[in-house]
Coordinates of C-alpha atoms in Angstrom, one line a residue:
M7 CA 1.3 16.5 7.3
R8 CA -1.7 15.6 9.4
Y9 CA -3.5 12.2 9.0
I10 CA -7.0 11.9 10.3
F11 CA -8.5 8.5 11.0
E12 CA -11.5 7.7 13.2
N13 CA -11.1 10.2 16.0
Y14 CA -7.3 10.3 15.9
A15 CA -5.0 13.0 14.5
F16 CA -1.5 11.9 13.5
D17 CA 0.7 15.0 13.0
T18 CA 4.1 14.2 11.4
D19 CA 5.4 17.7 11.7
R20 CA 4.8 18.0 15.5
R21 CA 5.4 14.2 15.9
E22 CA 2.2 14.1 17.9
L23 CA -0.7 11.6 18.1
R24 CA -4.0 12.8 19.5
R25 CA -7.3 11.2 20.3
G26 CA -9.7 14.1 20.4
T27 CA -8.0 16.6 22.7
E28 CA -5.9 13.9 24.5
V29 CA -2.2 13.7 23.5
I30 CA -1.1 10.0 23.4
A31 CA 2.5 9.2 24.4
V32 CA 4.2 7.3 21.6
A33 CA 7.8 6.1 21.6
P34 CA 9.9 7.4 18.7
K35 CA 10.3 4.1 16.9
V36 CA 6.6 3.4 17.3
F37 CA 5.7 6.8 15.9
D38 CA 8.0 6.2 12.9
L39 CA 6.4 2.8 12.3
L40 CA 2.9 4.3 12.4
D41 CA 4.1 7.0 10.0
Y42 CA 5.5 4.5 7.6
L43 CA 2.4 2.2 7.7
I44 CA 0.0 5.1 7.1
D45 CA 2.1 6.7 4.3
N46 CA 2.2 3.3 2.6
R47 CA -1.4 2.3 3.4
E48 CA -2.2 1.3 -0.2
R49 CA 0.0 -1.8 0.0
V50 CA 1.1 -4.7 2.3
V51 CA 4.4 -3.8 4.0
S52 CA 6.8 -6.7 4.7
R53 CA 8.9 -7.0 7.8
D54 CA 12.0 -6.4 5.6
D55 CA 10.4 -3.1 4.5
L56 CA 9.8 -2.0 8.1
I57 CA 13.4 -2.9 9.1
S58 CA 14.8 -1.0 6.2
A59 CA 12.7 2.1 6.8
I60 CA 12.5 2.2 10.6
W61 CA 15.8 0.6 11.6
E62 CA 17.7 1.6 8.5
G63 CA 18.6 -2.0 7.7
R64 CA 20.2 -2.8 11.0
V65 CA 19.8 -6.4 12.3
V66 CA 16.5 -6.5 14.3
S67 CA 14.8 -9.5 15.8
D68 CA 11.3 -10.5 14.9
V69 CA 10.4 -10.0 18.5
A70 CA 11.5 -6.4 18.4
V71 CA 9.4 -5.7 15.3
T72 CA 6.3 -7.5 16.8
T73 CA 6.7 -5.5 20.0
R74 CA 6.7 -2.2 18.1
L75 CA 3.7 -3.3 16.1
N76 CA 1.8 -4.2 19.2
A77 CA 2.7 -0.8 20.7
A78 CA 1.5 0.9 17.6
R79 CA -1.8 -1.0 17.7
K80 CA -2.3 -0.1 21.3
A81 CA -1.6 3.6 20.7
I82 CA -4.5 3.8 18.2
G83 CA -6.9 1.6 20.1
D84 CA -6.4 -1.5 18.0
S85 CA -5.3 -5.0 18.9
G86 CA -3.8 -8.1 17.4
D87 CA -7.1 -9.9 17.6
E88 CA -9.3 -7.0 16.3
Q89 CA -7.0 -5.7 13.6
R90 CA -9.4 -2.9 12.9
L91 CA -6.7 -0.5 11.6
I92 CA -3.5 -2.5 11.3
K93 CA -4.1 -5.9 9.6
T94 CA -1.6 -8.7 9.5
F95 CA -1.4 -10.8 6.3
P96 CA 0.3 -14.1 7.1
R97 CA 3.6 -14.7 5.4
K98 CA 3.3 -11.3 3.6
G99 CA 3.4 -8.5 6.1
V100 CA 1.0 -5.8 7.5
R101 CA -1.1 -3.0 6.2
F102 CA -2.8 0.1 7.6
I103 CA -6.4 -0.5 6.5
G104 CA -8.2 2.5 8.2
T105 CA -9.8 5.3 6.2
V106 CA -7.4 8.2 6.3
H107 CA -7.7 11.8 5.3
E108 CA -4.5 13.9 4.7
T109 CA -4.5 17.6 5.5
A110 CA -1.9 20.2 5.9
G111 CA -4.4 22.6 7.5
P112 CA -5.2 23.4 11.1
A113 CA -7.1 21.2 13.5
G114 CA -10.8 21.3 13.6
A115 CA -13.3 23.0 15.9
T116 CA -15.4 22.0 18.9
A117 CA -19.0 23.1 19.5
S118 CA -17.7 26.1 21.3
G119 CA -15.4 27.1 18.4
S120 CA -12.1 26.2 20.0
P121 CA -9.6 24.0 18.1
E122 CA -10.0 20.3 18.6
P123 CA -7.5 18.0 16.9
G124 CA -9.0 15.1 15.2
F125 CA -11.9 16.8 13.4
A126 CA -12.1 18.9 10.3
A127 CA -12.0 22.6 10.3
P128 CA -15.3 24.2 9.4
D129 CA -13.6 26.5 6.9
R130 CA -12.6 23.5 4.8
P131 CA -14.8 21.1 2.8
S132 CA -15.9 18.5 5.3
L133 CA -18.6 15.8 5.5
V134 CA -20.1 13.3 7.8
I135 CA -22.2 10.4 6.5
L136 CA -24.8 9.5 9.1
P137 CA -25.8 5.8 9.3
F138 CA -28.6 5.3 6.8
A139 CA -32.0 4.4 8.2
N140 CA -33.4 0.9 7.5
L141 CA -37.1 1.5 6.5
S142 CA -37.6 -2.1 5.5
P143 CA -39.9 -4.2 7.7
D144 CA -37.3 -6.9 7.9
P145 CA -34.8 -6.1 10.6
E146 CA -32.3 -8.4 8.9
Q147 CA -31.9 -5.7 6.3
E148 CA -30.0 -3.7 8.9
Y149 CA -26.7 -5.2 7.9
F150 CA -27.2 -4.2 4.3
T151 CA -28.1 -0.7 5.3
D152 CA -25.0 -0.3 7.4
G153 CA -23.0 -1.8 4.6
V154 CA -24.1 0.8 2.2
T155 CA -23.2 3.5 4.7
E156 CA -19.8 2.1 5.3
S157 CA -19.1 1.5 1.6
L158 CA -20.1 5.1 0.8
T159 CA -17.9 6.4 3.6
T160 CA -14.9 4.6 2.2
D161 CA -15.6 5.7 -1.3
L162 CA -16.1 9.4 -0.5
S163 CA -13.0 9.5 1.7
R164 CA -11.0 9.3 -1.6
M165 CA -12.3 12.6 -2.9
V166 CA -9.7 15.2 -3.4
G167 CA -9.9 18.1 -0.8
I168 CA -12.9 16.7 1.1
F169 CA -12.5 15.5 4.7
V170 CA -14.9 12.7 5.6
I171 CA -15.5 11.8 9.3
G172 CA -14.6 8.2 10.0
R173 CA -17.1 5.4 10.2
N174 CA -16.8 4.8 14.0
T175 CA -17.4 8.4 14.9
A176 CA -20.4 8.7 12.5
F177 CA -22.0 5.5 13.9
T178 CA -22.2 7.0 17.4
Y179 CA -25.2 8.9 16.0
K180 CA -26.9 5.7 14.9
G181 CA -30.5 5.6 16.1
R182 CA -30.3 9.0 17.7
H183 CA -32.5 12.0 16.8
V184 CA -30.0 14.8 16.8
D185 CA -30.3 18.3 15.2
L186 CA -28.1 18.3 12.1
K187 CA -26.7 21.8 12.9
Q188 CA -25.7 20.4 16.3
I189 CA -23.8 17.5 14.6
G190 CA -22.1 20.1 12.4
R191 CA -20.9 22.0 15.4
E192 CA -19.8 18.9 17.3
L193 CA -17.8 17.4 14.4
G194 CA -16.7 20.7 12.8
V195 CA -18.2 19.6 9.4
R196 CA -19.7 21.7 6.7
Y197 CA -22.0 19.1 5.2
V198 CA -24.2 16.2 6.5
L199 CA -25.3 13.4 4.3
E200 CA -28.3 11.3 5.5
G201 CA -30.3 8.6 3.8
S202 CA -32.6 5.6 4.1
V203 CA -32.8 2.2 2.5
Q204 CA -36.1 0.4 1.8
R205 CA -36.8 -2.9 0.3
V206 CA -40.0 -2.8 -1.8
A207 CA -41.0 -6.2 -3.3
S208 CA -38.1 -7.1 -5.6
R209 CA -36.5 -3.7 -5.6
M210 CA -34.2 -1.7 -3.3
R211 CA -34.9 2.0 -2.9
I212 CA -32.3 4.4 -1.5
N213 CA -33.0 8.0 -0.7
V214 CA -30.2 10.4 0.2
Q215 CA -30.0 14.1 0.9
L216 CA -27.2 16.5 1.5
I217 CA -27.6 19.2 4.1
D218 CA -25.7 22.4 4.8
A219 CA -24.7 21.8 8.5
E220 CA -24.3 25.5 9.1
T221 CA -27.8 26.5 8.0
G222 CA -29.8 23.3 7.9
N223 CA -30.7 23.9 4.3
H224 CA -31.2 21.0 1.9
L225 CA -28.6 21.2 -0.9
W226 CA -29.2 18.1 -3.0
A227 CA -31.3 15.0 -3.0
E228 CA -31.4 11.8 -5.0
R229 CA -33.3 8.5 -5.2
F230 CA -31.8 5.3 -6.4
D231 CA -34.0 2.3 -7.4
K232 CA -32.5 -1.0 -8.4
P233 CA -33.7 -4.6 -8.7
I234 CA -32.5 -6.7 -5.9
A235 CA -29.5 -8.8 -6.9
D236 CA -26.5 -9.9 -4.9
L237 CA -26.6 -7.6 -1.8
F238 CA -22.8 -7.3 -1.5
D239 CA -22.5 -6.3 -5.1
M240 CA -25.3 -3.8 -4.6
Q241 CA -23.5 -2.3 -1.7
D242 CA -20.4 -1.6 -3.7
E243 CA -22.3 -0.4 -6.8
L244 CA -24.6 2.0 -4.9
G245 CA -21.7 3.3 -2.9
A246 CA -19.8 4.0 -6.2
R247 CA -22.8 5.7 -7.9
L248 CA -23.5 7.9 -4.9
A249 CA -19.8 8.8 -4.5
N250 CA -19.3 9.7 -8.1
Q251 CA -22.5 11.8 -8.3
L252 CA -22.1 13.4 -4.9
G253 CA -18.4 14.2 -5.6
T254 CA -19.5 16.4 -8.6
E255 CA -22.1 18.1 -6.5
L256 CA -19.7 18.9 -3.7
V257 CA -17.2 20.4 -6.2
T258 CA -19.9 22.7 -7.5
M259 CA -20.9 23.8 -4.1
E260 CA -17.4 24.4 -3.0
A261 CA -16.7 26.4 -6.2
R262 CA -19.7 28.6 -5.5
R263 CA -18.5 29.2 -1.9
A264 CA -15.0 29.9 -3.1
A265 CA -16.3 32.5 -5.7
R266 CA -17.8 34.5 -2.8
A267 CA -14.6 34.4 -0.7
P268 CA -12.8 37.7 -0.5
H269 CA -9.4 36.0 -0.3
P270 CA -9.6 32.5 -1.9
D271 CA -6.8 30.2 -1.0
S272 CA -5.1 27.6 -3.2
M273 CA -7.8 24.9 -2.7
D274 CA -10.6 27.4 -3.2
L275 CA -9.1 28.1 -6.6
Y276 CA -8.6 24.4 -7.3
F277 CA -12.3 23.8 -6.7
Q278 CA -13.3 26.6 -9.0
G279 CA -11.1 25.1 -11.7
M280 CA -12.7 21.7 -11.2
A281 CA -16.1 23.3 -11.5
Y282 CA -15.2 24.4 -15.0
V283 CA -13.8 20.9 -15.8
N284 CA -17.1 19.4 -14.8
R285 CA -19.0 21.8 -17.1
G286 CA -17.5 20.3 -20.2
S287 CA -14.3 19.8 -22.3
D288 CA -14.8 22.6 -24.8
P289 CA -11.9 25.0 -25.2
V290 CA -13.6 27.8 -23.3
N291 CA -14.2 25.7 -20.1
L292 CA -10.8 24.1 -20.3
S293 CA -9.0 27.4 -20.7
Q294 CA -10.9 28.8 -17.7
A295 CA -10.2 25.7 -15.6
R296 CA -6.4 26.0 -16.4
E297 CA -6.4 29.7 -15.3
F298 CA -7.8 28.7 -11.9
F299 CA -5.3 25.8 -11.6
E300 CA -2.4 28.1 -12.4
Q301 CA -3.6 30.7 -9.9
A302 CA -3.8 27.9 -7.3
L303 CA -0.2 26.9 -8.0
C304 CA 0.9 30.5 -7.7
L305 CA -0.4 30.6 -4.2
D306 CA 0.9 27.1 -3.4
A307 CA 3.4 25.5 -5.7
G308 CA 3.0 22.2 -3.9
N309 CA -0.8 21.9 -4.6
V310 CA -0.6 18.4 -6.2
D311 CA -4.2 18.4 -7.1
A312 CA -3.9 21.7 -9.0
M313 CA -0.9 20.2 -10.9
V314 CA -3.1 17.2 -11.8
G315 CA -5.7 19.6 -12.9
T316 CA -3.3 21.3 -15.4
A317 CA -2.3 17.8 -16.7
F318 CA -6.0 17.0 -17.1
V319 CA -6.5 20.0 -19.3
D320 CA -3.4 19.3 -21.4
A321 CA -4.3 15.6 -21.8
T322 CA -7.9 16.4 -22.7
R323 CA -6.9 18.9 -25.3
G324 CA -4.3 16.5 -26.7
T325 CA -6.6 13.5 -26.9
S326 CA -9.4 15.5 -28.6
M327 CA -7.1 16.9 -31.4
L328 CA -5.9 15.3 -34.6
T329 CA -4.0 18.4 -35.8
G330 CA -2.0 21.3 -34.2
D331 CA 0.1 20.9 -31.1
R332 CA -1.4 17.6 -30.0
T333 CA 1.9 15.9 -29.2
A334 CA 3.2 18.9 -27.3
R335 CA 0.1 19.0 -25.1
L336 CA 0.4 15.2 -24.4
M337 CA 4.1 15.6 -23.5
A338 CA 3.4 18.5 -21.3
A339 CA 0.8 16.5 -19.4
E340 CA 3.3 13.6 -19.1
T341 CA 6.0 15.9 -17.6
T342 CA 3.6 17.3 -15.0
L343 CA 2.3 13.8 -14.1
A344 CA 5.8 12.5 -13.7
K345 CA 6.5 15.2 -11.1
V346 CA 3.3 14.5 -9.3
L347 CA 3.9 10.7 -9.1
A348 CA 7.4 11.3 -7.9
H349 CA 6.0 12.9 -4.8
K350 CA 2.6 11.2 -4.6
P351 CA 3.0 7.7 -6.0
N352 CA -0.5 6.7 -4.9
H353 CA -2.4 9.5 -6.6
A354 CA -5.1 7.5 -8.5
M355 CA -6.1 10.2 -11.0
A356 CA -2.4 11.0 -11.8
H357 CA -1.9 7.3 -12.7
C358 CA -5.1 7.3 -14.8
L359 CA -4.0 10.4 -16.8
M360 CA -0.5 9.0 -17.3
G361 CA -2.2 5.9 -18.7
V362 CA -4.3 8.1 -21.1
V363 CA -1.1 9.9 -22.3
Q364 CA 0.6 6.6 -22.9
I365 CA -2.4 5.1 -24.7
F366 CA -2.4 8.0 -27.1
T367 CA 1.4 7.9 -27.7
K368 CA 1.8 4.3 -29.0
R369 CA 2.2 2.8 -25.5
A370 CA -1.2 1.2 -25.1
A371 CA 0.0 -1.8 -22.9
Q372 CA 1.8 0.6 -20.5
G373 CA -1.2 2.9 -20.5
I374 CA -3.6 0.0 -19.6
A375 CA -1.3 -1.0 -16.7
E376 CA -1.3 2.6 -15.4
C377 CA -5.1 2.7 -15.5
E378 CA -5.3 -0.6 -13.8
R379 CA -3.0 0.8 -11.1
A380 CA -5.4 3.8 -10.8
L381 CA -8.3 1.4 -10.2
A382 CA -6.3 -0.5 -7.6
L383 CA -6.0 2.8 -5.7
D384 CA -9.6 3.9 -6.4
R385 CA -12.0 1.2 -7.4
N386 CA -14.6 3.8 -8.4
L387 CA -12.5 5.8 -10.9
A388 CA -15.0 5.0 -13.7
T389 CA -13.2 6.8 -16.4
A390 CA -10.2 4.5 -16.0
Y391 CA -12.3 1.6 -17.2
A392 CA -13.3 3.5 -20.4
W393 CA -9.6 4.4 -21.2
I394 CA -8.6 0.7 -20.7
G395 CA -11.3 -0.1 -23.3
L396 CA -9.7 2.4 -25.7
G397 CA -6.3 0.9 -25.1
K398 CA -7.7 -2.5 -26.0
C399 CA -8.7 -1.1 -29.4
Y400 CA -5.1 0.1 -30.0
L401 CA -3.8 -3.4 -29.2
G402 CA -6.1 -4.8 -31.9
R403 CA -8.6 -6.2 -29.3
A404 CA -11.6 -3.9 -29.9
E405 CA -14.0 -6.7 -29.2
E406 CA -13.0 -6.4 -25.5
T407 CA -13.8 -2.7 -25.3
E408 CA -17.5 -2.5 -24.7
A409 CA -17.4 -4.5 -21.5
Y410 CA -15.0 -1.9 -20.0
V411 CA -17.1 1.0 -21.2
M412 CA -20.3 -0.5 -19.7
N413 CA -18.4 -1.0 -16.4
A414 CA -17.7 2.8 -16.4
F415 CA -21.4 3.5 -17.0
R416 CA -22.4 1.0 -14.2
L417 CA -20.2 2.9 -11.7
S418 CA -21.2 6.4 -12.8
P419 CA -24.2 6.4 -15.1
R420 CA -24.6 10.2 -15.0
D421 CA -20.9 11.1 -15.2
N422 CA -20.0 14.4 -16.9
R423 CA -17.4 12.5 -18.9
A424 CA -20.0 9.9 -20.3
F425 CA -19.9 11.5 -23.8
S426 CA -16.3 10.5 -24.1
W427 CA -17.0 7.0 -23.1
M428 CA -19.6 6.9 -25.9
N429 CA -16.9 7.9 -28.3
I430 CA -14.7 5.1 -27.2
A431 CA -17.6 2.6 -27.6
G432 CA -18.2 4.0 -31.0
A433 CA -14.6 3.8 -32.0
A434 CA -14.5 0.1 -31.0
Q435 CA -17.5 -0.6 -33.2
S436 CA -15.9 1.3 -36.0
Y437 CA -12.8 -0.9 -35.7
L438 CA -15.0 -4.0 -35.7
A439 CA -16.8 -2.8 -38.9
A440 CA -20.1 -2.6 -36.9
D441 CA -21.0 0.7 -38.6
E442 CA -24.6 0.9 -37.5
A443 CA -23.7 0.4 -33.8
A444 CA -20.8 2.9 -34.2
A445 CA -23.1 5.5 -35.7
C446 CA -25.5 5.1 -32.8
W447 CA -22.8 5.6 -30.2
Y448 CA -21.4 8.7 -32.0
R449 CA -24.9 10.3 -32.3
R450 CA -25.5 9.6 -28.6
S451 CA -22.3 11.4 -27.8
I452 CA -23.2 14.4 -29.9
E453 CA -26.6 14.6 -28.4
T454 CA -25.1 14.4 -24.9
N455 CA -22.5 17.0 -25.5
R456 CA -22.9 19.4 -28.5
N457 CA -19.3 20.5 -27.9
V458 CA -17.7 17.2 -28.9
A459 CA -14.3 17.1 -30.5
P460 CA -14.2 17.3 -34.3
F461 CA -13.0 13.7 -34.7
V462 CA -16.4 12.4 -33.6
H463 CA -18.0 13.9 -36.6
F464 CA -15.3 12.5 -38.9
F465 CA -15.7 9.0 -37.4
L466 CA -19.4 9.2 -37.7
A467 CA -19.0 10.3 -41.3
A468 CA -16.9 7.2 -42.0
A469 CA -19.5 4.9 -40.4
L470 CA -22.4 6.5 -42.4
A471 CA -20.4 6.2 -45.6
H472 CA -19.9 2.5 -45.2
L473 CA -23.6 2.2 -44.6
G474 CA -24.2 3.9 -47.9
R475 CA -25.8 7.0 -46.4
I476 CA -23.5 9.4 -48.3
E477 CA -25.4 12.6 -47.9
E478 CA -25.5 12.2 -44.1
A479 CA -21.8 11.3 -44.2
R480 CA -21.0 14.4 -46.1
A481 CA -23.0 16.6 -43.7
S482 CA -21.1 15.1 -40.8
V483 CA -17.7 15.8 -42.5
Q484 CA -18.8 19.4 -42.9
A485 CA -19.8 19.6 -39.3
G486 CA -16.3 18.4 -38.4
L487 CA -14.5 20.8 -40.8
A488 CA -16.5 23.7 -39.2
L489 CA -14.7 22.8 -36.0
D490 CA -11.3 22.0 -37.5
P491 CA -11.0 23.4 -41.1
N492 CA -7.4 22.1 -41.6
F493 CA -8.2 18.4 -41.0
T494 CA -7.5 16.0 -43.9
L495 CA -7.2 12.3 -44.5
A496 CA -3.5 12.7 -44.3
H497 CA -3.8 14.0 -40.8
F498 CA -6.0 11.1 -39.8
H499 CA -3.3 8.6 -40.9
A500 CA -0.5 10.6 -39.4
S501 CA -2.2 10.8 -36.1
S502 CA -2.4 7.0 -35.6
P503 CA -1.9 6.2 -31.9
T504 CA -0.7 2.6 -32.6
D505 CA 1.6 0.5 -34.6
N506 CA -0.5 -2.7 -34.0
P507 CA -1.1 -4.2 -37.5
T508 CA -4.7 -5.3 -36.7
C509 CA -5.6 -1.9 -35.5
L510 CA -3.9 -0.2 -38.4
A511 CA -5.8 -2.3 -40.9
Q512 CA -9.0 -1.4 -39.1
R513 CA -8.1 2.3 -39.2
A514 CA -7.4 2.0 -42.9
R515 CA -11.0 1.0 -43.4
I516 CA -12.2 3.9 -41.4
G517 CA -10.0 6.2 -43.4
E518 CA -11.6 4.9 -46.6
G519 CA -15.0 5.7 -45.2
M520 CA -13.9 9.3 -44.5
R521 CA -12.6 9.5 -48.1
R522 CA -16.0 8.4 -49.4
A523 CA -17.7 10.9 -47.2
G524 CA -15.7 13.7 -48.9
L525 CA -12.9 14.5 -46.4
P526 CA -10.1 16.2 -48.3
E527 CA -7.1 14.0 -49.0
G528 CA -4.6 16.7 -47.9

């Protein structure tokens, strides 16, 4: 495994640390300590943890541990005062806080085309985010502009399969007019993201554009306008919105590139699968996505992200069904996710999907905890907020749901999964007997995605029936039965994902609405 951070490459297979082309001498125990810190970078590591892992539990003095930590810091250009990469938490331990990219691939390329450890290879998805330009007349806005760039760099570094050049390297280009194709050659990256920030009266305007570093062609551009509020909150929110939207764009571009490749590798096939996932959750797209994920696993059985992709397909199919092999699909997803988390315990999406499976199999409290774990690993995983909201419904606390759904929309307002968040918001309103609001959410979902699951039509029918709009309710039932002809009221009650008495009473009222709307008893 190779870990890339700033302009360092840490190769655990070769037991080698490089800064650019320079090999840095590291003592064995110091190398092991760095390896352990980087591999466990999502948590604070105690001194007891270090002694257990590095010295196998032997008696070691605090001085010896401190000496190795100082040597590790020195090897990567850090210090006890600066703590740029290794941070000490008093009375708790230490944590590696640098932005890290994991890759099993080869080293990158220099401008001349020769390998240069420390940078991404041009034949893999790779990106540099150049420091955004401050177009505001107030030079004091410079810190905000830099903060947006840094927040975005951190957020995009979590994207699966995409290598992001570290902040320190990217900021060496700050204020310089450099040809973007030259930057691509120097850093060995495929894409360059540049942008500007401008304060206009009481609003903040951000323009961004993505450029193909090989051709200089513009691939994508977006403008964000927001009222000025708390600047630090704005930095995080804008970084999240950009990261979520750009992540989808990059998947699409990589899928197109992979489709032209004569011999696609496992990650090429993974990106093609994700492109179908992003197109929608109808059976055709999900089936095509699963085919690509399975092909990816045939080439590389250890492709964790392709495994998560298959679990996503199974979980999505299971959660959208009220009849058929729903339970089998959810259990298949859980089995796959358990394997993933056994090897990659910090995989945010795997935790999120495990939470979804648990929420739909009468383990809402556990599922909420899994989704919260996913958010601790990736604060921008908007869909995790929505699923927590659904879990609250199944615990009989539907009044708490809307806040979680709105948080998901705040982080990713144009998300391709937004229709499912609308369904969750509608379900919460149905449980609360707020039928007008529920019907509004369900209609928004249907308008956003004409391939919604059958249950949306049945829940909409129940809300309309309680509102006395019987003809509309019956039409909605027929729309649902056209998608799932076998569905009955008995199936609705049998498919309950909860044993919570409050939620069961609320579901009984929804079932009565379905009966009034003409759903067969079964």
